Amino acid sequence: MMMSKTSTNCAGDRSVILAAVCLAALTLPLSFSGGAVATPAIGRDLGGDPVALNSITNAFMLPFGGLQMASGALADEYGRKRVFTIGVGLLTVVSLALSFAPDVLVLDLLRALQGVAAATMAGGAASLAQEFEGHARTRAYSMLGTTFGIGLAFGPLMAGYLTDTFGWRSIFVATAMTALLALVFGVPRMRESRDPNSAGLDWPGTLTFTGALSLFTFGIIQAPESGWSSPLVSGLLSGAATLLIAFVVIETRIARPMLDLSLFRCSRFVGVQVLPIASCYCYVVLLILLPLRFIGIEGFNEIDAGVLMLALSSPMLVVPALAAWLVRRVSAGIVSGVGLLIAAAGLLMFSRVGLGASSYALVMPMLLIGFGTGLPWGLMDGLSISLVPKERAGMAAGIFNTTRVAGEGIALAIVGAILSALSQAALHGVLPDANEQVSARIMASAARLATGDLGAAAKVLPEISRAALSQGYAQAFQNLLYILIAITILAALAVFCLLGREPAAVAGKDVPGPRFDEHRGRSRLE
């Protein structure tokens, strides 16, 4: 009887831990998608140039992605519960402060601090690896993926409703209240865990990696406004390359690196990293671009745009659980690769839908994209943790989340720059004989179009009618979708090659993989 009671209590504790981690994880897609939906309203209220408005999302994504590995190392060193608690508490305070931001500059700075807080919540995902084994772990991470799906599904709708009803500031109040619930009711019951062999934070690696990521992303964001050949953009990109080289050199020479580069000799590890990168280009960028298109270009109000976004994000409510069931019979690589091909088909269907089309014409391609992406989405976290001993789960979670979140930030910057460049080319087609002065205004107008600000684009370039500007945007958006389709198909092929031969249910098992060699201070592949 005593053993049964103990077992029941342990199961109850695990359920509380899972609930706390999932509730805190819910704030991340709310922070991500809420800022995107609110951007047009923030622009109308506080003003700001295209770079500042783009930074509403990118200022959050940069530290969120750049500090994931450092957060994982800190969680292994000082305790997953402790780091997780600090992150949730800081997110609560900063989100509340965002609701009082007086201008775009302060808003962007607070969004960066909010990204730091979000990054330190990686200890929560690592804690799950200590509590669950086998298929229970698969189900736990599937639940985590489903929670992200709930946030992605209802985040745009909630943000649209709050913006339309109470103003954009209420979005950040809602995020603070959600984080506060996890802090008050869930965190006190979490069990502390850490890596007994942890050797502390790799400060040189952290600083060089974060610096490289920041410089690269700012360079990409600045390029549409300053030009790719400008000294500022060239300096930023050159600095990013220099810091990246320094980071690789540092990580190969220290005993306990933040990023164990020898992991990249394992094809399964590389295959897992492909999954979040692919989801960035077939799904995540659309969470930002589509609200801007629907609200800023096509004239939807925030609530209608949020309802329409449900077609893209609602599959995340159920598909991750379906993926966890499928991998008991089919390898995770096959399930994930097929999902990416389905997403590519949805992108192709969406490319055939022009501006002004009915909502019904948009629903089916968006559902396909969401369904296809949901298959690998529900497996990625569990796969990443399964590749290392659970004592180093913080490192594994940090590496994977860095790939996912930093990839999202980079993808958003790259896709935004591509859309601006494609819009610029389309507008030059309307004014083929533009002089240097008009060309500069075309560049500025295209940058405004890429952020969904049709009104500002028309003021900058009055020579072109609003209808022609909209048509130029539509042409650019279609060409962008073709690029995203190509990236998604190539990623699917890579996943088939790298993960397709794994046995079924690999995501739920502690499979042989990279193991840490304490004597050599390196991971070795079995």
Short mmCIF file of C-alpha atoms in Angstrom, two decimals:
data_model
loop_
_atom_site.label_atom_id
_atom_site.label_comp_id
_atom_site.label_asym_id
_atom_site.label_seq_id
_atom_site.Cartn_x
_atom_site.Cartn_y
_atom_site.Cartn_z
CA MET A 1 0.00 0.00 0.00
CA MET A 2 2.86 2.33 0.84
CA MET A 3 4.44 1.73 -2.56
CA SER A 4 1.16 2.38 -4.31
CA LYS A 5 0.67 5.66 -2.46
CA THR A 6 4.20 6.75 -3.27
CA SER A 7 3.72 5.87 -6.90
CA THR A 8 0.48 7.85 -7.00
CA ASN A 9 2.14 10.87 -5.44
CA CYS A 10 4.99 10.72 -7.93
CA ALA A 11 2.54 10.54 -10.80
CA GLY A 12 0.68 13.52 -9.35
CA ASP A 13 3.91 15.49 -9.01
CA ARG A 14 4.82 14.72 -12.60
CA SER A 15 1.40 15.91 -13.75
CA VAL A 16 1.84 19.19 -11.86
CA ILE A 17 5.30 19.69 -13.36
CA LEU A 18 3.98 19.03 -16.84
CA ALA A 19 1.08 21.43 -16.26
CA ALA A 20 3.41 24.17 -15.02
CA VAL A 21 5.80 23.79 -17.94
CA CYS A 22 2.94 23.76 -20.45
CA LEU A 23 1.26 26.80 -18.91
CA ALA A 24 4.52 28.75 -19.01
CA ALA A 25 5.16 27.54 -22.55
CA LEU A 26 1.78 28.97 -23.52
CA THR A 27 3.17 32.47 -22.99
CA LEU A 28 5.81 32.02 -25.70
CA PRO A 29 3.52 31.80 -28.76
CA LEU A 30 1.34 34.50 -27.19
CA SER A 31 4.39 36.77 -26.97
CA PHE A 32 5.41 35.84 -30.50
CA SER A 33 2.14 36.03 -32.43
CA GLY A 34 0.58 38.74 -30.26
CA GLY A 35 3.32 41.20 -31.17
CA ALA A 36 2.80 40.50 -34.87
CA VAL A 37 -0.96 41.07 -34.76
CA ALA A 38 -0.49 44.24 -32.72
CA THR A 39 2.22 45.75 -34.97
CA PRO A 40 -0.17 47.73 -37.26
CA ALA A 41 -1.99 49.15 -34.22
CA ILE A 42 1.29 49.98 -32.50
CA GLY A 43 2.47 51.74 -35.66
CA ARG A 44 -0.71 53.83 -35.75
CA ASP A 45 -0.42 54.70 -32.06
CA LEU A 46 3.32 55.19 -31.55
CA GLY A 47 4.64 55.67 -35.10
CA GLY A 48 8.07 54.34 -35.99
CA ASP A 49 10.01 53.51 -39.17
CA PRO A 50 10.01 50.04 -40.82
CA VAL A 51 13.13 48.93 -38.94
CA ALA A 52 11.63 49.88 -35.57
CA LEU A 53 8.33 48.18 -36.37
CA ASN A 54 10.07 45.02 -37.59
CA SER A 55 12.00 45.02 -34.34
CA ILE A 56 8.80 44.54 -32.36
CA THR A 57 9.12 40.88 -33.34
CA ASN A 58 12.85 40.62 -33.96
CA ALA A 59 13.87 42.31 -30.70
CA PHE A 60 12.07 39.49 -28.91
CA MET A 61 13.38 36.71 -31.14
CA LEU A 62 17.07 37.67 -31.04
CA PRO A 63 17.76 37.19 -27.31
CA PHE A 64 15.20 34.40 -27.15
CA GLY A 65 17.17 32.45 -29.74
CA GLY A 66 20.66 33.62 -28.92
CA LEU A 67 20.51 32.71 -25.23
CA GLN A 68 18.85 29.29 -25.49
CA MET A 69 22.10 27.32 -25.25
CA ALA A 70 23.34 29.49 -22.39
CA SER A 71 20.02 28.95 -20.64
CA GLY A 72 20.35 25.19 -21.05
CA ALA A 73 23.86 25.26 -19.60
CA LEU A 74 22.69 27.41 -16.67
CA ALA A 75 19.82 25.01 -16.02
CA ASP A 76 22.24 22.06 -15.92
CA GLU A 77 24.60 23.98 -13.62
CA TYR A 78 22.32 25.78 -11.16
CA GLY A 79 19.13 23.73 -11.39
CA ARG A 80 16.32 23.50 -13.92
CA LYS A 81 13.66 24.64 -11.46
CA ARG A 82 15.67 27.67 -10.33
CA VAL A 83 16.42 28.92 -13.84
CA PHE A 84 12.86 28.22 -14.96
CA THR A 85 11.45 30.14 -12.00
CA ILE A 86 13.65 33.16 -12.68
CA GLY A 87 12.57 33.13 -16.32
CA VAL A 88 8.85 32.96 -15.58
CA GLY A 89 9.10 35.67 -12.93
CA LEU A 90 11.05 38.01 -15.19
CA LEU A 91 8.62 37.37 -18.07
CA THR A 92 5.72 38.34 -15.81
CA VAL A 93 7.30 41.65 -14.77
CA VAL A 94 8.55 42.66 -18.23
CA SER A 95 5.28 41.77 -19.97
CA LEU A 96 3.44 44.01 -17.54
CA ALA A 97 5.97 46.81 -18.15
CA LEU A 98 5.40 46.49 -21.91
CA SER A 99 1.79 47.53 -21.44
CA PHE A 100 3.06 50.97 -20.32
CA ALA A 101 5.65 51.52 -23.10
CA PRO A 102 5.55 55.24 -24.15
CA ASP A 103 7.22 54.85 -27.56
CA VAL A 104 8.51 52.25 -30.03
CA LEU A 105 12.11 52.50 -28.82
CA VAL A 106 11.19 51.64 -25.22
CA LEU A 107 8.84 48.95 -26.52
CA ASP A 108 11.65 47.35 -28.55
CA LEU A 109 14.04 47.44 -25.58
CA LEU A 110 11.46 45.81 -23.32
CA ARG A 111 10.72 43.21 -26.01
CA ALA A 112 14.42 42.35 -26.00
CA LEU A 113 14.31 41.88 -22.22
CA GLN A 114 11.16 39.81 -22.63
CA GLY A 115 13.14 37.60 -25.04
CA VAL A 116 15.85 37.14 -22.39
CA ALA A 117 13.20 36.05 -19.90
CA ALA A 118 11.67 33.64 -22.40
CA ALA A 119 15.07 32.09 -23.11
CA THR A 120 15.65 31.27 -19.44
CA MET A 121 12.50 29.14 -19.43
CA ALA A 122 14.39 26.34 -21.25
CA GLY A 123 14.90 24.64 -17.89
CA GLY A 124 11.24 23.71 -17.91
CA ALA A 125 11.54 21.51 -20.99
CA ALA A 126 14.72 19.92 -19.58
CA SER A 127 12.86 19.07 -16.36
CA LEU A 128 10.47 16.85 -18.28
CA ALA A 129 13.33 14.57 -19.31
CA GLN A 130 14.02 13.85 -15.62
CA GLU A 131 10.42 12.93 -14.85
CA PHE A 132 9.27 10.85 -17.82
CA GLU A 133 10.63 7.79 -19.60
CA GLY A 134 9.78 5.91 -22.80
CA HIS A 135 6.34 6.51 -24.27
CA ALA A 136 5.39 8.65 -21.27
CA ARG A 137 8.14 11.06 -22.32
CA THR A 138 6.81 11.07 -25.88
CA ARG A 139 3.34 11.91 -24.56
CA ALA A 140 4.73 14.63 -22.29
CA TYR A 141 6.59 16.36 -25.09
CA SER A 142 3.60 15.85 -27.36
CA MET A 143 1.54 17.68 -24.73
CA LEU A 144 4.15 20.43 -24.73
CA GLY A 145 3.88 20.65 -28.52
CA THR A 146 0.09 20.72 -28.25
CA THR A 147 0.36 23.59 -25.76
CA PHE A 148 2.44 25.54 -28.23
CA GLY A 149 -0.25 24.68 -30.75
CA ILE A 150 -2.96 26.10 -28.51
CA GLY A 151 -0.98 29.31 -28.16
CA LEU A 152 -0.38 29.47 -31.90
CA ALA A 153 -4.01 28.63 -32.68
CA PHE A 154 -5.68 31.07 -30.36
CA GLY A 155 -2.88 33.62 -29.91
CA PRO A 156 -3.71 35.62 -33.07
CA LEU A 157 -7.44 35.48 -32.31
CA MET A 158 -6.93 36.55 -28.71
CA ALA A 159 -4.51 39.28 -29.77
CA GLY A 160 -6.96 40.50 -32.40
CA TYR A 161 -9.85 40.55 -29.93
CA LEU A 162 -7.83 42.30 -27.22
CA THR A 163 -6.44 44.86 -29.68
CA ASP A 164 -9.83 45.62 -31.18
CA THR A 165 -11.61 45.75 -27.80
CA PHE A 166 -9.10 47.05 -25.25
CA GLY A 167 -6.13 48.23 -27.31
CA TRP A 168 -2.79 46.61 -28.07
CA ARG A 169 -1.41 47.13 -24.56
CA SER A 170 -3.85 44.57 -23.17
CA ILE A 171 -2.00 41.82 -25.08
CA PHE A 172 1.02 42.18 -22.82
CA VAL A 173 -1.17 42.28 -19.70
CA ALA A 174 -2.70 38.93 -20.74
CA THR A 175 0.78 37.44 -21.23
CA ALA A 176 1.83 38.62 -17.76
CA MET A 177 -1.25 37.10 -16.14
CA THR A 178 -0.68 33.74 -17.86
CA ALA A 179 2.95 33.60 -16.69
CA LEU A 180 1.86 34.59 -13.18
CA LEU A 181 -0.47 31.59 -12.99
CA ALA A 182 2.41 29.22 -13.79
CA LEU A 183 4.63 30.99 -11.26
CA VAL A 184 2.13 30.89 -8.40
CA PHE A 185 0.42 27.54 -8.82
CA GLY A 186 2.87 25.30 -10.68
CA VAL A 187 6.48 26.24 -9.96
CA PRO A 188 6.41 25.65 -6.15
CA ARG A 189 5.71 21.95 -6.72
CA MET A 190 8.49 21.39 -9.24
CA ARG A 191 11.43 19.21 -8.22
CA GLU A 192 14.94 20.58 -8.57
CA SER A 193 17.38 18.73 -10.85
CA ARG A 194 20.78 19.50 -12.33
CA ASP A 195 23.73 17.91 -14.11
CA PRO A 196 26.22 16.71 -11.47
CA ASN A 197 29.04 16.95 -14.01
CA SER A 198 28.25 20.49 -15.16
CA ALA A 199 31.29 22.75 -15.42
CA GLY A 200 29.59 26.17 -15.53
CA LEU A 201 28.60 28.57 -18.26
CA ASP A 202 30.76 28.95 -21.34
CA TRP A 203 30.92 32.76 -21.30
CA PRO A 204 33.21 33.21 -24.35
CA GLY A 205 30.97 30.92 -26.40
CA THR A 206 27.82 32.65 -25.19
CA LEU A 207 29.07 36.14 -26.01
CA THR A 208 30.47 35.29 -29.45
CA PHE A 209 27.40 33.29 -30.50
CA THR A 210 24.90 35.89 -29.30
CA GLY A 211 26.95 38.66 -30.90
CA ALA A 212 27.15 36.82 -34.23
CA LEU A 213 23.40 36.15 -34.24
CA SER A 214 22.55 39.75 -33.32
CA LEU A 215 24.84 41.35 -35.91
CA PHE A 216 23.65 39.02 -38.67
CA THR A 217 19.97 39.62 -37.94
CA PHE A 218 20.34 43.40 -37.65
CA GLY A 219 22.28 43.39 -40.92
CA ILE A 220 19.48 41.54 -42.69
CA ILE A 221 16.82 43.82 -41.19
CA GLN A 222 18.73 46.99 -42.12
CA ALA A 223 19.54 45.90 -45.69
CA PRO A 224 16.17 46.80 -47.31
CA GLU A 225 16.43 50.37 -45.99
CA SER A 226 20.18 51.03 -46.34
CA GLY A 227 21.02 48.74 -49.27
CA TRP A 228 23.01 45.51 -49.26
CA SER A 229 26.23 47.27 -50.30
CA SER A 230 26.03 50.02 -47.67
CA PRO A 231 28.96 50.24 -45.19
CA LEU A 232 26.59 49.66 -42.26
CA VAL A 233 25.15 46.41 -43.62
CA SER A 234 28.53 45.17 -44.84
CA GLY A 235 30.07 45.91 -41.44
CA LEU A 236 27.29 44.12 -39.57
CA LEU A 237 27.49 40.99 -41.74
CA SER A 238 31.30 40.94 -41.66
CA GLY A 239 31.25 41.27 -37.88
CA ALA A 240 28.76 38.41 -37.66
CA ALA A 241 31.02 36.16 -39.76
CA THR A 242 34.05 37.03 -37.62
CA LEU A 243 32.24 36.26 -34.36
CA LEU A 244 30.87 33.01 -35.77
CA ILE A 245 34.38 31.83 -36.65
CA ALA A 246 35.55 32.82 -33.16
CA PHE A 247 32.65 30.87 -31.64
CA VAL A 248 33.56 27.69 -33.55
CA VAL A 249 37.23 28.01 -32.51
CA ILE A 250 36.26 28.52 -28.86
CA GLU A 251 33.87 25.56 -28.80
CA THR A 252 36.50 23.20 -30.21
CA ARG A 253 39.10 24.11 -27.58
CA ILE A 254 37.31 24.03 -24.24
CA ALA A 255 36.58 20.92 -22.17
CA ARG A 256 32.85 21.49 -21.63
CA PRO A 257 31.55 23.47 -24.61
CA MET A 258 28.15 25.11 -24.65
CA LEU A 259 27.67 23.59 -28.12
CA ASP A 260 29.29 20.19 -28.51
CA LEU A 261 30.25 20.41 -32.19
CA SER A 262 31.03 16.68 -32.37
CA LEU A 263 27.27 16.09 -32.20
CA PHE A 264 27.07 17.25 -35.80
CA ARG A 265 28.87 14.05 -36.85
CA CYS A 266 25.68 12.20 -35.92
CA SER A 267 23.25 12.16 -38.85
CA ARG A 268 20.25 11.83 -36.53
CA PHE A 269 21.28 14.94 -34.63
CA VAL A 270 21.64 16.92 -37.86
CA GLY A 271 18.29 15.59 -39.06
CA VAL A 272 16.56 16.78 -35.89
CA GLN A 273 18.00 20.28 -36.37
CA VAL A 274 16.59 20.37 -39.93
CA LEU A 275 13.04 20.01 -38.58
CA PRO A 276 12.74 23.37 -36.76
CA ILE A 277 14.56 25.15 -39.60
CA ALA A 278 12.05 23.74 -42.09
CA SER A 279 9.09 24.72 -39.90
CA CYS A 280 10.42 28.29 -39.80
CA TYR A 281 10.08 28.71 -43.57
CA CYS A 282 6.87 26.79 -44.19
CA TYR A 283 4.96 27.91 -41.11
CA VAL A 284 6.45 30.30 -38.55
CA VAL A 285 7.14 33.16 -40.99
CA LEU A 286 3.50 32.99 -42.07
CA LEU A 287 2.39 33.64 -38.48
CA ILE A 288 3.97 37.08 -38.90
CA LEU A 289 3.47 37.80 -42.60
CA LEU A 290 -0.18 36.78 -42.92
CA PRO A 291 -1.59 39.08 -40.19
CA LEU A 292 0.37 41.95 -41.76
CA ARG A 293 -1.06 41.05 -45.16
CA PHE A 294 -4.63 40.53 -43.97
CA ILE A 295 -4.76 43.68 -41.79
CA GLY A 296 -2.40 46.09 -43.55
CA ILE A 297 -2.86 45.19 -47.23
CA GLU A 298 -6.29 43.56 -47.55
CA GLY A 299 -8.06 45.67 -44.93
CA PHE A 300 -9.28 42.99 -42.49
CA ASN A 301 -9.88 44.16 -38.94
CA GLU A 302 -7.86 42.53 -36.15
CA ILE A 303 -10.62 40.16 -35.04
CA ASP A 304 -11.39 38.90 -38.57
CA ALA A 305 -7.68 38.42 -39.23
CA GLY A 306 -7.33 36.47 -35.98
CA VAL A 307 -10.27 34.22 -36.87
CA LEU A 308 -8.80 33.55 -40.31
CA MET A 309 -5.43 32.68 -38.76
CA LEU A 310 -7.13 29.81 -36.93
CA ALA A 311 -7.10 27.90 -40.20
CA LEU A 312 -3.30 27.97 -40.13
CA SER A 313 -2.75 27.36 -36.44
CA SER A 314 -5.67 25.22 -35.22
CA PRO A 315 -4.22 21.95 -36.61
CA MET A 316 -1.51 22.33 -33.95
CA LEU A 317 -4.17 21.44 -31.37
CA VAL A 318 -4.46 17.83 -32.51
CA VAL A 319 -1.76 16.97 -35.04
CA PRO A 320 1.16 16.72 -32.54
CA ALA A 321 -0.79 14.03 -30.64
CA LEU A 322 -1.48 12.26 -33.93
CA ALA A 323 2.24 12.35 -34.74
CA ALA A 324 3.07 10.76 -31.35
CA TRP A 325 0.65 7.92 -32.18
CA LEU A 326 1.99 7.46 -35.70
CA VAL A 327 5.63 7.02 -34.63
CA ARG A 328 4.70 3.81 -32.85
CA ARG A 329 4.20 2.33 -36.31
CA VAL A 330 6.26 4.52 -38.67
CA SER A 331 9.65 6.13 -38.16
CA ALA A 332 9.72 9.74 -37.00
CA GLY A 333 11.69 10.68 -40.12
CA ILE A 334 9.01 9.37 -42.48
CA VAL A 335 6.21 11.06 -40.53
CA SER A 336 8.11 14.36 -40.43
CA GLY A 337 9.16 14.27 -44.09
CA VAL A 338 5.64 13.54 -45.28
CA GLY A 339 4.38 16.38 -43.10
CA LEU A 340 6.77 18.83 -44.74
CA LEU A 341 5.65 17.73 -48.22
CA ILE A 342 2.02 18.31 -47.18
CA ALA A 343 3.00 21.79 -45.98
CA ALA A 344 4.72 22.45 -49.33
CA ALA A 345 1.52 21.46 -51.13
CA GLY A 346 -0.40 23.92 -48.96
CA LEU A 347 2.07 26.70 -49.82
CA LEU A 348 1.64 25.95 -53.51
CA MET A 349 -2.14 26.11 -53.16
CA PHE A 350 -1.86 29.40 -51.27
CA SER A 351 0.30 30.89 -54.04
CA ARG A 352 -2.70 30.53 -56.36
CA VAL A 353 -4.89 32.70 -54.11
CA GLY A 354 -4.70 36.40 -54.94
CA LEU A 355 -5.54 39.50 -52.93
CA GLY A 356 -9.23 40.02 -52.36
CA ALA A 357 -10.07 36.31 -52.48
CA SER A 358 -12.78 35.04 -50.19
CA SER A 359 -11.93 33.66 -46.78
CA TYR A 360 -13.10 30.24 -47.95
CA ALA A 361 -10.41 30.21 -50.67
CA LEU A 362 -7.74 30.85 -48.02
CA VAL A 363 -8.88 28.25 -45.49
CA MET A 364 -7.89 25.02 -47.28
CA PRO A 365 -4.27 25.92 -48.09
CA MET A 366 -3.78 27.29 -44.58
CA LEU A 367 -5.20 24.10 -43.07
CA LEU A 368 -2.82 22.01 -45.19
CA ILE A 369 0.18 24.07 -44.13
CA GLY A 370 -0.79 23.80 -40.46
CA PHE A 371 -1.53 20.07 -40.65
CA GLY A 372 1.70 19.26 -42.48
CA THR A 373 3.86 21.31 -40.11
CA GLY A 374 2.10 19.83 -37.09
CA LEU A 375 3.49 16.35 -37.79
CA PRO A 376 7.18 17.18 -37.19
CA TRP A 377 6.22 19.86 -34.66
CA GLY A 378 4.92 17.27 -32.20
CA LEU A 379 8.07 15.14 -32.44
CA MET A 380 10.94 17.63 -32.48
CA ASP A 381 11.33 18.25 -28.73
CA GLY A 382 11.30 14.58 -27.79
CA LEU A 383 13.72 13.65 -30.56
CA SER A 384 16.20 16.31 -29.50
CA ILE A 385 16.24 15.14 -25.87
CA SER A 386 16.51 11.45 -26.82
CA LEU A 387 19.90 11.97 -28.48
CA VAL A 388 21.86 12.70 -25.30
CA PRO A 389 22.03 11.25 -21.77
CA LYS A 390 19.27 12.76 -19.66
CA GLU A 391 21.88 14.34 -17.35
CA ARG A 392 22.69 16.68 -20.21
CA ALA A 393 19.07 17.31 -21.17
CA GLY A 394 19.56 21.03 -20.52
CA MET A 395 22.29 21.18 -23.16
CA ALA A 396 20.16 19.23 -25.64
CA ALA A 397 17.13 21.44 -25.01
CA GLY A 398 19.32 24.52 -25.32
CA ILE A 399 20.85 23.43 -28.65
CA PHE A 400 17.52 22.44 -30.12
CA ASN A 401 15.72 25.56 -28.92
CA THR A 402 18.55 27.68 -30.24
CA THR A 403 18.16 26.09 -33.66
CA ARG A 404 14.41 26.58 -33.51
CA VAL A 405 14.18 30.09 -32.06
CA ALA A 406 17.33 31.58 -33.57
CA GLY A 407 16.26 30.00 -36.84
CA GLU A 408 12.90 31.71 -36.51
CA GLY A 409 14.50 35.10 -35.92
CA ILE A 410 16.89 34.66 -38.83
CA ALA A 411 14.11 33.33 -41.06
CA LEU A 412 11.88 36.31 -40.26
CA ALA A 413 14.69 38.74 -41.05
CA ILE A 414 15.61 36.95 -44.29
CA VAL A 415 12.03 36.52 -45.47
CA GLY A 416 11.22 40.14 -44.64
CA ALA A 417 14.24 41.29 -46.63
CA ILE A 418 13.31 39.04 -49.56
CA LEU A 419 9.72 40.31 -49.56
CA SER A 420 10.96 43.90 -49.50
CA ALA A 421 13.38 43.22 -52.39
CA LEU A 422 10.69 41.45 -54.43
CA SER A 423 8.26 44.32 -53.78
CA GLN A 424 10.94 46.76 -54.85
CA ALA A 425 11.45 44.85 -58.11
CA ALA A 426 7.69 44.83 -58.74
CA LEU A 427 7.44 48.60 -58.18
CA HIS A 428 10.40 49.21 -60.49
CA GLY A 429 8.38 47.32 -63.10
CA VAL A 430 5.64 49.93 -62.73
CA LEU A 431 8.15 52.82 -62.94
CA PRO A 432 10.90 51.39 -65.15
CA ASP A 433 12.48 54.79 -65.93
CA ALA A 434 12.77 55.95 -62.32
CA ASN A 435 15.69 58.27 -61.54
CA GLU A 436 17.91 57.92 -58.49
CA GLN A 437 15.64 59.97 -56.26
CA VAL A 438 12.52 58.04 -57.25
CA SER A 439 14.40 54.75 -56.87
CA ALA A 440 15.20 55.69 -53.27
CA ARG A 441 11.52 56.33 -52.64
CA ILE A 442 10.65 53.01 -54.29
CA MET A 443 13.00 51.29 -51.86
CA ALA A 444 11.37 53.06 -48.90
CA SER A 445 7.87 52.29 -50.19
CA ALA A 446 8.74 48.61 -50.68
CA ALA A 447 10.05 48.43 -47.10
CA ARG A 448 6.72 49.83 -45.89
CA LEU A 449 4.80 47.32 -48.00
CA ALA A 450 6.78 44.44 -46.50
CA THR A 451 5.55 45.50 -43.04
CA GLY A 452 1.94 45.64 -44.28
CA ASP A 453 1.71 49.44 -44.13
CA LEU A 454 -0.02 50.22 -47.43
CA GLY A 455 -0.99 53.75 -46.38
CA ALA A 456 2.59 54.78 -45.60
CA ALA A 457 3.82 53.12 -48.81
CA ALA A 458 1.34 55.21 -50.82
CA LYS A 459 2.46 58.45 -49.13
CA VAL A 460 6.12 57.72 -49.87
CA LEU A 461 5.39 56.91 -53.53
CA PRO A 462 2.33 58.89 -54.70
CA GLU A 463 3.23 58.20 -58.37
CA ILE A 464 1.78 54.70 -57.98
CA SER A 465 -1.85 54.12 -57.07
CA ARG A 466 -2.87 52.04 -54.07
CA ALA A 467 -4.23 49.39 -56.44
CA ALA A 468 -0.87 49.14 -58.22
CA LEU A 469 0.98 49.01 -54.89
CA SER A 470 -1.28 46.20 -53.75
CA GLN A 471 -0.72 44.33 -56.99
CA GLY A 472 3.04 44.74 -56.64
CA TYR A 473 2.83 43.33 -53.13
CA ALA A 474 0.72 40.40 -54.35
CA GLN A 475 3.28 39.55 -57.04
CA ALA A 476 6.13 39.76 -54.52
CA PHE A 477 4.26 37.60 -52.02
CA GLN A 478 3.58 34.94 -54.66
CA ASN A 479 7.25 34.80 -55.64
CA LEU A 480 8.20 34.57 -51.97
CA LEU A 481 5.92 31.56 -51.56
CA TYR A 482 7.72 29.82 -54.43
CA ILE A 483 11.01 30.28 -52.53
CA LEU A 484 9.45 28.90 -49.34
CA ILE A 485 8.13 25.88 -51.26
CA ALA A 486 11.60 25.07 -52.58
CA ILE A 487 13.13 25.35 -49.08
CA THR A 488 10.44 23.09 -47.60
CA ILE A 489 10.84 20.39 -50.24
CA LEU A 490 14.62 20.36 -49.86
CA ALA A 491 14.21 20.07 -46.08
CA ALA A 492 11.79 17.15 -46.51
CA LEU A 493 14.33 15.31 -48.67
CA ALA A 494 17.04 15.92 -46.06
CA VAL A 495 14.78 14.56 -43.30
CA PHE A 496 14.01 11.42 -45.31
CA CYS A 497 17.73 10.81 -45.77
CA LEU A 498 18.84 11.60 -42.20
CA LEU A 499 15.93 10.30 -40.11
CA GLY A 500 13.89 8.07 -42.41
CA ARG A 501 15.70 4.86 -41.51
CA GLU A 502 15.17 5.14 -37.77
CA PRO A 503 12.87 2.52 -36.20
CA ALA A 504 9.36 3.42 -35.09
CA ALA A 505 8.91 5.05 -31.65
CA VAL A 506 12.48 6.37 -31.53
CA ALA A 507 11.15 9.63 -30.14
CA GLY A 508 9.93 7.88 -27.05
CA LYS A 509 13.01 5.85 -26.18
CA ASP A 510 16.40 6.55 -24.72
CA VAL A 511 18.22 5.45 -27.81
CA PRO A 512 21.98 5.01 -28.11
CA GLY A 513 23.54 8.21 -29.30
CA PRO A 514 26.09 10.81 -28.35
CA ARG A 515 27.50 10.15 -24.90
CA PHE A 516 29.66 12.49 -22.89
CA ASP A 517 33.17 11.24 -22.22
CA GLU A 518 34.28 12.76 -18.92
CA HIS A 519 37.96 11.97 -19.56
CA ARG A 520 38.12 13.53 -22.98
CA GLY A 521 35.58 16.30 -22.25
CA ARG A 522 33.81 15.57 -25.51
CA SER A 523 30.83 13.69 -26.85
CA ARG A 524 31.63 10.49 -28.65
CA LEU A 525 29.34 8.62 -31.02
CA GLU A 526 28.64 5.00 -30.23
#
